[in-house]
mmCIF file of C-alpha atoms in Angstrom:
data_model
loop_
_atom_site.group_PDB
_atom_site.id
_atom_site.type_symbol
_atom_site.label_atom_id
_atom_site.label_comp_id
_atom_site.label_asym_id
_atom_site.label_seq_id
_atom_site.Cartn_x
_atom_site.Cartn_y
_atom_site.Cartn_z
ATOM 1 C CA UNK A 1 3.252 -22.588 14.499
ATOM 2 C CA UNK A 2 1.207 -23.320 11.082
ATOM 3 C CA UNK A 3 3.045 -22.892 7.901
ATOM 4 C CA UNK A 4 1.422 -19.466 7.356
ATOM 5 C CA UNK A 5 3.755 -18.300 10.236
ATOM 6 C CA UNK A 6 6.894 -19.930 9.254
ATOM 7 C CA UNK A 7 9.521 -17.467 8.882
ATOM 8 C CA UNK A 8 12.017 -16.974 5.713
ATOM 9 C CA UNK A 9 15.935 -16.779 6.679
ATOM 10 C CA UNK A 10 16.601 -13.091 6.933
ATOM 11 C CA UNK A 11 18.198 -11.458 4.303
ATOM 12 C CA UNK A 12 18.541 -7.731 3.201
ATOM 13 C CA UNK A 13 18.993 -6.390 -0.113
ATOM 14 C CA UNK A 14 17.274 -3.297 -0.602
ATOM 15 C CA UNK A 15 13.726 -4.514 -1.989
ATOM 16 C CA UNK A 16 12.387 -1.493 -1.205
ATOM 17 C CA UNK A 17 14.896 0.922 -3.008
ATOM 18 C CA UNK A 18 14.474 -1.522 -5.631
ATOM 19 C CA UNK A 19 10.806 -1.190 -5.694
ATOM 20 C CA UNK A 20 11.137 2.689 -6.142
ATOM 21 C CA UNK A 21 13.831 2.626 -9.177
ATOM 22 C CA UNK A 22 11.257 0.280 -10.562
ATOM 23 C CA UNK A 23 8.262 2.204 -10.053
ATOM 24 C CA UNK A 24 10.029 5.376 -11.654
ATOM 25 C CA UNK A 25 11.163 3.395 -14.496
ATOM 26 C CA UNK A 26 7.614 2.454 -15.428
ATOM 27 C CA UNK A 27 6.819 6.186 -14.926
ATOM 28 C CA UNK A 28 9.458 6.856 -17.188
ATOM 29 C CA UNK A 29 7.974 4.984 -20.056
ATOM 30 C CA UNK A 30 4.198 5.749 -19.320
ATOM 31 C CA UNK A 31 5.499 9.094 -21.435
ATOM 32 C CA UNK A 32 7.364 7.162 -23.492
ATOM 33 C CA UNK A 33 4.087 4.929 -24.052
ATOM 34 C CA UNK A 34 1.161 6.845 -23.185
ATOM 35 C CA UNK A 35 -1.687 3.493 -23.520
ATOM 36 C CA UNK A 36 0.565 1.649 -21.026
ATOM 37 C CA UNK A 37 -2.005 3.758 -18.332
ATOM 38 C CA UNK A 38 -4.544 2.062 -19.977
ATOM 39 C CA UNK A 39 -3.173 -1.294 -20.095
ATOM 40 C CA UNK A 40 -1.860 -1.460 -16.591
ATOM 41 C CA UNK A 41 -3.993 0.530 -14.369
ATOM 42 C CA UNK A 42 -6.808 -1.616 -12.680
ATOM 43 C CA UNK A 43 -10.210 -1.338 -14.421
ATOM 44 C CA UNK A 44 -13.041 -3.781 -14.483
ATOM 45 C CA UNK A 45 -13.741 -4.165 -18.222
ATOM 46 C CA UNK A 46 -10.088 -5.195 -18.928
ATOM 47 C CA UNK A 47 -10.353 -7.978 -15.988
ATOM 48 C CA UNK A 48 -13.816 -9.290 -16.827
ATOM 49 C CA UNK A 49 -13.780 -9.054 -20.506
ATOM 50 C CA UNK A 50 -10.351 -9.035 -21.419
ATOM 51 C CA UNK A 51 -9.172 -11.538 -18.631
ATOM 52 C CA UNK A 52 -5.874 -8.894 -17.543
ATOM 53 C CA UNK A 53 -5.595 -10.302 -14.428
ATOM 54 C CA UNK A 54 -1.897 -9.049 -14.424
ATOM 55 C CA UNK A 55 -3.425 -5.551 -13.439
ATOM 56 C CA UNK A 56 -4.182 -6.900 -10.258
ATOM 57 C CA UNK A 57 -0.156 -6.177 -9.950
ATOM 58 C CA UNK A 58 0.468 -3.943 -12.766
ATOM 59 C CA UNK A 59 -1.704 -1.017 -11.104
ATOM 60 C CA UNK A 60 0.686 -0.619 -8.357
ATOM 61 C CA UNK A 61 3.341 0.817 -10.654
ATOM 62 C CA UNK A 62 1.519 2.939 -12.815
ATOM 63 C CA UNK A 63 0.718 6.344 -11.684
ATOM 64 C CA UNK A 64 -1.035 9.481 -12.752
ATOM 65 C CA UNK A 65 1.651 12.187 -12.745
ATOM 66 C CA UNK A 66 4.983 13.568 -11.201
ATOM 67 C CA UNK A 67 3.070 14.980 -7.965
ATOM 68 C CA UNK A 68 1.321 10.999 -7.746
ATOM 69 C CA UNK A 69 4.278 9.078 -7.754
ATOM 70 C CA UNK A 70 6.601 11.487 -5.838
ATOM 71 C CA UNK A 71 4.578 11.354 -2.994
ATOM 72 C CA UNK A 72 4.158 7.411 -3.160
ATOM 73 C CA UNK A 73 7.367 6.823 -3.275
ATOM 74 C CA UNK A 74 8.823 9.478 -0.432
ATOM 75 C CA UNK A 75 6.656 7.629 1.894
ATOM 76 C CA UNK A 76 7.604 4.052 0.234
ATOM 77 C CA UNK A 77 11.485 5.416 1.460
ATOM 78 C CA UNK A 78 10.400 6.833 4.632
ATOM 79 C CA UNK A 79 8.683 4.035 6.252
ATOM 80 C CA UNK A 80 9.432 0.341 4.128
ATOM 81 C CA UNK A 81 12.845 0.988 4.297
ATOM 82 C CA UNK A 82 13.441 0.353 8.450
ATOM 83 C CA UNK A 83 10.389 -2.231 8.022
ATOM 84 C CA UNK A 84 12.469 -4.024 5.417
ATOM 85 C CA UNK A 85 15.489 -3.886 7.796
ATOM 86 C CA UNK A 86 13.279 -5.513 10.439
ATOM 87 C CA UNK A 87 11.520 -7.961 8.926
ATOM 88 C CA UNK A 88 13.562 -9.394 6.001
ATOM 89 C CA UNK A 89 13.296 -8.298 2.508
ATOM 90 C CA UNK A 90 11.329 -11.814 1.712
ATOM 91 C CA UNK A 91 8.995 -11.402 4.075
ATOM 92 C CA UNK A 92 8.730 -7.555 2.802
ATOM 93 C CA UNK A 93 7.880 -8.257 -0.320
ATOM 94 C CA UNK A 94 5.524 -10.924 0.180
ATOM 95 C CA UNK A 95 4.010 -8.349 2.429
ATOM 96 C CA UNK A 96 3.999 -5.371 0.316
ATOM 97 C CA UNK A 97 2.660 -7.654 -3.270
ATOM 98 C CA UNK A 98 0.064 -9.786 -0.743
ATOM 99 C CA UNK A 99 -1.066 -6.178 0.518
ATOM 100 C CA UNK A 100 -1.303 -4.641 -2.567
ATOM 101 C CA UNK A 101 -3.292 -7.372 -4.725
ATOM 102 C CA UNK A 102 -5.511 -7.413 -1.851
ATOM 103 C CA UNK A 103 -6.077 -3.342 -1.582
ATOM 104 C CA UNK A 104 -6.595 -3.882 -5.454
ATOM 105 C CA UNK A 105 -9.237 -6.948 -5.253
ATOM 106 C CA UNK A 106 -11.319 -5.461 -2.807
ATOM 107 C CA UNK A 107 -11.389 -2.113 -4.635
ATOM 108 C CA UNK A 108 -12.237 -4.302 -7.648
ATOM 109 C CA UNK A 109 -15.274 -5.462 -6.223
ATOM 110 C CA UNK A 110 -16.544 -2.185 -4.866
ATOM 111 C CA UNK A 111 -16.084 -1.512 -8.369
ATOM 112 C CA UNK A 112 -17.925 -4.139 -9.739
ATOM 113 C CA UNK A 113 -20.852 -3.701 -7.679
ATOM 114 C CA UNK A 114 -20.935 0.347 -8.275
ATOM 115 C CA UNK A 115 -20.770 -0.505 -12.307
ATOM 116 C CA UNK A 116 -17.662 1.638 -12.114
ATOM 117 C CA UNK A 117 -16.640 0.659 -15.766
ATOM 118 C CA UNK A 118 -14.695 3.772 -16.305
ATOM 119 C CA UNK A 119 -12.378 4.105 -13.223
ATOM 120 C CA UNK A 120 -9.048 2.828 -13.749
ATOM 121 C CA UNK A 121 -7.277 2.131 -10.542
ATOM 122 C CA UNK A 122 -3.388 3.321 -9.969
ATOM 123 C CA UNK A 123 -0.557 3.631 -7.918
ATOM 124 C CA UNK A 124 1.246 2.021 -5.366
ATOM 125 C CA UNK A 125 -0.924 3.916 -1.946
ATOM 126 C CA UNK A 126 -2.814 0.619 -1.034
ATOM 127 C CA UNK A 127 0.795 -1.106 -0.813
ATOM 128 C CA UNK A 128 2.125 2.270 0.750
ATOM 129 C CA UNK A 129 -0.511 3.037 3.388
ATOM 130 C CA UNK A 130 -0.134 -0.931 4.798
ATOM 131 C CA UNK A 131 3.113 -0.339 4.930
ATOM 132 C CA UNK A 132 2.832 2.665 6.785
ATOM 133 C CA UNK A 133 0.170 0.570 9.652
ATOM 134 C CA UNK A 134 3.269 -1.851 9.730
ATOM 135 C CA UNK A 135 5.740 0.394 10.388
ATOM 136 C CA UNK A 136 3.230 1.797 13.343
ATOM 137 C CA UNK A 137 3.130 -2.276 14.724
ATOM 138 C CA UNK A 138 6.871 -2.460 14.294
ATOM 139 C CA UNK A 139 8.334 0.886 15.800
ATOM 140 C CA UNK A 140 4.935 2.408 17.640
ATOM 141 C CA UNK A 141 6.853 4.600 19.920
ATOM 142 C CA UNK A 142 8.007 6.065 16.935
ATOM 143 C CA UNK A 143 7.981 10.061 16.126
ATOM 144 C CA UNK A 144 6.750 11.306 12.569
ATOM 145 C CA UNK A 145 7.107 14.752 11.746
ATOM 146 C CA UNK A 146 4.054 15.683 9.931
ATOM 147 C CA UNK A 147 4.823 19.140 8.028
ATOM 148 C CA UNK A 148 8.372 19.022 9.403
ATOM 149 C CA UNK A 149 6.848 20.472 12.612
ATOM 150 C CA UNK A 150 4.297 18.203 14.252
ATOM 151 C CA UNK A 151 5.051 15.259 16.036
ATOM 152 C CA UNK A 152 3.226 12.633 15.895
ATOM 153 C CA UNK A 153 3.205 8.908 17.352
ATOM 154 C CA UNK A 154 3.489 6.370 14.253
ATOM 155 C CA UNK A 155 -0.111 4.357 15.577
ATOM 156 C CA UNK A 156 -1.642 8.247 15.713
ATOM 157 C CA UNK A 157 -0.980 9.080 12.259
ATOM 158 C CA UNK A 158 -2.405 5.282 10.846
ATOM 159 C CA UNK A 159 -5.566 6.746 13.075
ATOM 160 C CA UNK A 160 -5.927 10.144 11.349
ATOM 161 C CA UNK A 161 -5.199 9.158 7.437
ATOM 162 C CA UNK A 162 -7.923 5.947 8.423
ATOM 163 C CA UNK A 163 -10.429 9.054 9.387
ATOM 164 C CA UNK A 164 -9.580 10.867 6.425
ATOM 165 C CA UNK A 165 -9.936 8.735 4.449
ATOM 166 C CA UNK A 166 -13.480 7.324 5.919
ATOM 167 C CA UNK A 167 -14.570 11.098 5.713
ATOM 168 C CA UNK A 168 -12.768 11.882 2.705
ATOM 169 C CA UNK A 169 -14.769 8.764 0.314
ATOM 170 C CA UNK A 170 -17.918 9.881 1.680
ATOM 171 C CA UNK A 171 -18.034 13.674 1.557
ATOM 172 C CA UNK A 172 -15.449 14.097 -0.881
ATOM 173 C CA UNK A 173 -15.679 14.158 -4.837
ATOM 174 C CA UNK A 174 -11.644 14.269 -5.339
ATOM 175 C CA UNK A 175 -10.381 11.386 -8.091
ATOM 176 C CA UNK A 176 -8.117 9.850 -5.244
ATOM 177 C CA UNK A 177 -8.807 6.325 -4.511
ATOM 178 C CA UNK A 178 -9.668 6.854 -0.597
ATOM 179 C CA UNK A 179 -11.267 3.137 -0.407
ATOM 180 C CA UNK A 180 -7.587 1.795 -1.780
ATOM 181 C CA UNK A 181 -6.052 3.315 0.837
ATOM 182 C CA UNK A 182 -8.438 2.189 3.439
ATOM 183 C CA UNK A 183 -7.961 -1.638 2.040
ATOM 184 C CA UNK A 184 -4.454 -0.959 2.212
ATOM 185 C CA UNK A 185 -5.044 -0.510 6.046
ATOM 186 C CA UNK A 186 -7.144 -3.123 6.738
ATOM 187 C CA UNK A 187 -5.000 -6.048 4.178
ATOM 188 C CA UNK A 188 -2.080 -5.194 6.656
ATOM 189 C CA UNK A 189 -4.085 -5.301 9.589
ATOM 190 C CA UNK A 190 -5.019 -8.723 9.134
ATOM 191 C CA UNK A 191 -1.558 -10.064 7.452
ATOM 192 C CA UNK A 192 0.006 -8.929 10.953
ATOM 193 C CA UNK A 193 -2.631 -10.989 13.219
ATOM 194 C CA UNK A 194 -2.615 -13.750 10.266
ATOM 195 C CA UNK A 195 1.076 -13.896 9.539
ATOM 196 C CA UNK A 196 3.151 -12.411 12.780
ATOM 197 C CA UNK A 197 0.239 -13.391 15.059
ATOM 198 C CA UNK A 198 0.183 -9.825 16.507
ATOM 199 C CA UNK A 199 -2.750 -7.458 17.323
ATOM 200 C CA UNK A 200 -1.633 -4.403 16.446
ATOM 201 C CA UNK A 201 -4.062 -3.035 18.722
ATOM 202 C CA UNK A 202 -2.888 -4.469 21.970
ATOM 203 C CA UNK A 203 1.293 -3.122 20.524
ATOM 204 C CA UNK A 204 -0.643 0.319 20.305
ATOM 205 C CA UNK A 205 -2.211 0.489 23.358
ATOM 206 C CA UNK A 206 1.195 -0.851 25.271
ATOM 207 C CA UNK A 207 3.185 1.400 23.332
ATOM 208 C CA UNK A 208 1.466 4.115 25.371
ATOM 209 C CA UNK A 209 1.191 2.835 28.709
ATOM 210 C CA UNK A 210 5.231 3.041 29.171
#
């Protein structure tokens, strides 16, 4: 076992509840403090020029309204919750902060070589959505209830937000940060082979064969 692979003692405390409070506290005072947006979100001028490498962070608890973090943080609940309880808060958070940089760096680039000066990346979906292909690796015999009415196998769902988001970035002209999301994906993709030395592939496809 190399040291990447070597395991914390388990220990719950609620890091992901935690997590939420937090995130709606910053919400909280982005009225109170309306530049904190500016300040905090991810955006190549204020890295390169203004050397805020804290945003590589910072932009996973800012978001853009009520609807934005709502939504972020109902699927935070719904899925890192019973990951947390699996794998250890420690490991959680290193998971969900090692995740999210990531999702944020590789945006970053994308940015940099597009020139996007102006975009300002936010909110915690890159962190979210690798949750959400963990949860599939963890529990992928799993139900999800899409709508309240369609069921749905956790590893199916990871399969048809990846498409729509693939389709979504190229043919859409919406100011949601599809590529994020897709990072988000792939950083947890490889911190499971990396770290937990699982394919999530191979859990998939045995998840189905029983």
């Amino acid at each position: 076992m190399s040291f990447l692979q070597k395991k914390f003692k388990y220990s719950f405390f609620y890091a992901s509840i935690i997590l939420i409070v937090i995130n709606f506290a910053v919400f909280a005072l982005e009225y109170a403090f309306p530049n904190i947006k500016f300040y905090c979100s991810l955006n190549i001028y204020n890295v390169i020029y203004r050397k805020d490498f804290f945003e590589f962070v910072s932009y996973m608890f800012i978001h853009a309204d009520l609807k934005h973090i709502v939504l972020n943080m109902f699927a935070l609940f719904m899925f890192a919750l019973p990951v947390e309880r699996a794998i250890g808060s420690k490991e959680f958070l290193i998971f969900y902060f090692v995740t999210g940089v990531i999702s944020g760096l590789l945006s970053f680039l994308v940015y940099v070589l597009t020139n996007s000066y102006f975009v300002f990346l936010m909110g915690a979906s890159g962190a979210v959505y690798a949750v959400l292909l963990l949860y599939s690796v963890i529990y992928p015999k799993s139900k999800i209830y899409v709508w309240g009415v369609i069921p749905l196998r956790a590893p199916v769902l990871v399969l048809i937000y990846a498409i729509i988001e693939i389709v979504s970035e190229f043919i859409g002209s919406s100011n949601v940060a599809h590529l994020t999301h897709l990072f988000g994906f792939i950083a947890a993709f490889t911190y499971v082979v990396i770290r937990f030395g699982i394919n999530p592939v191979k859990v998939w496809k045995e998840s189905f064969r029983d």
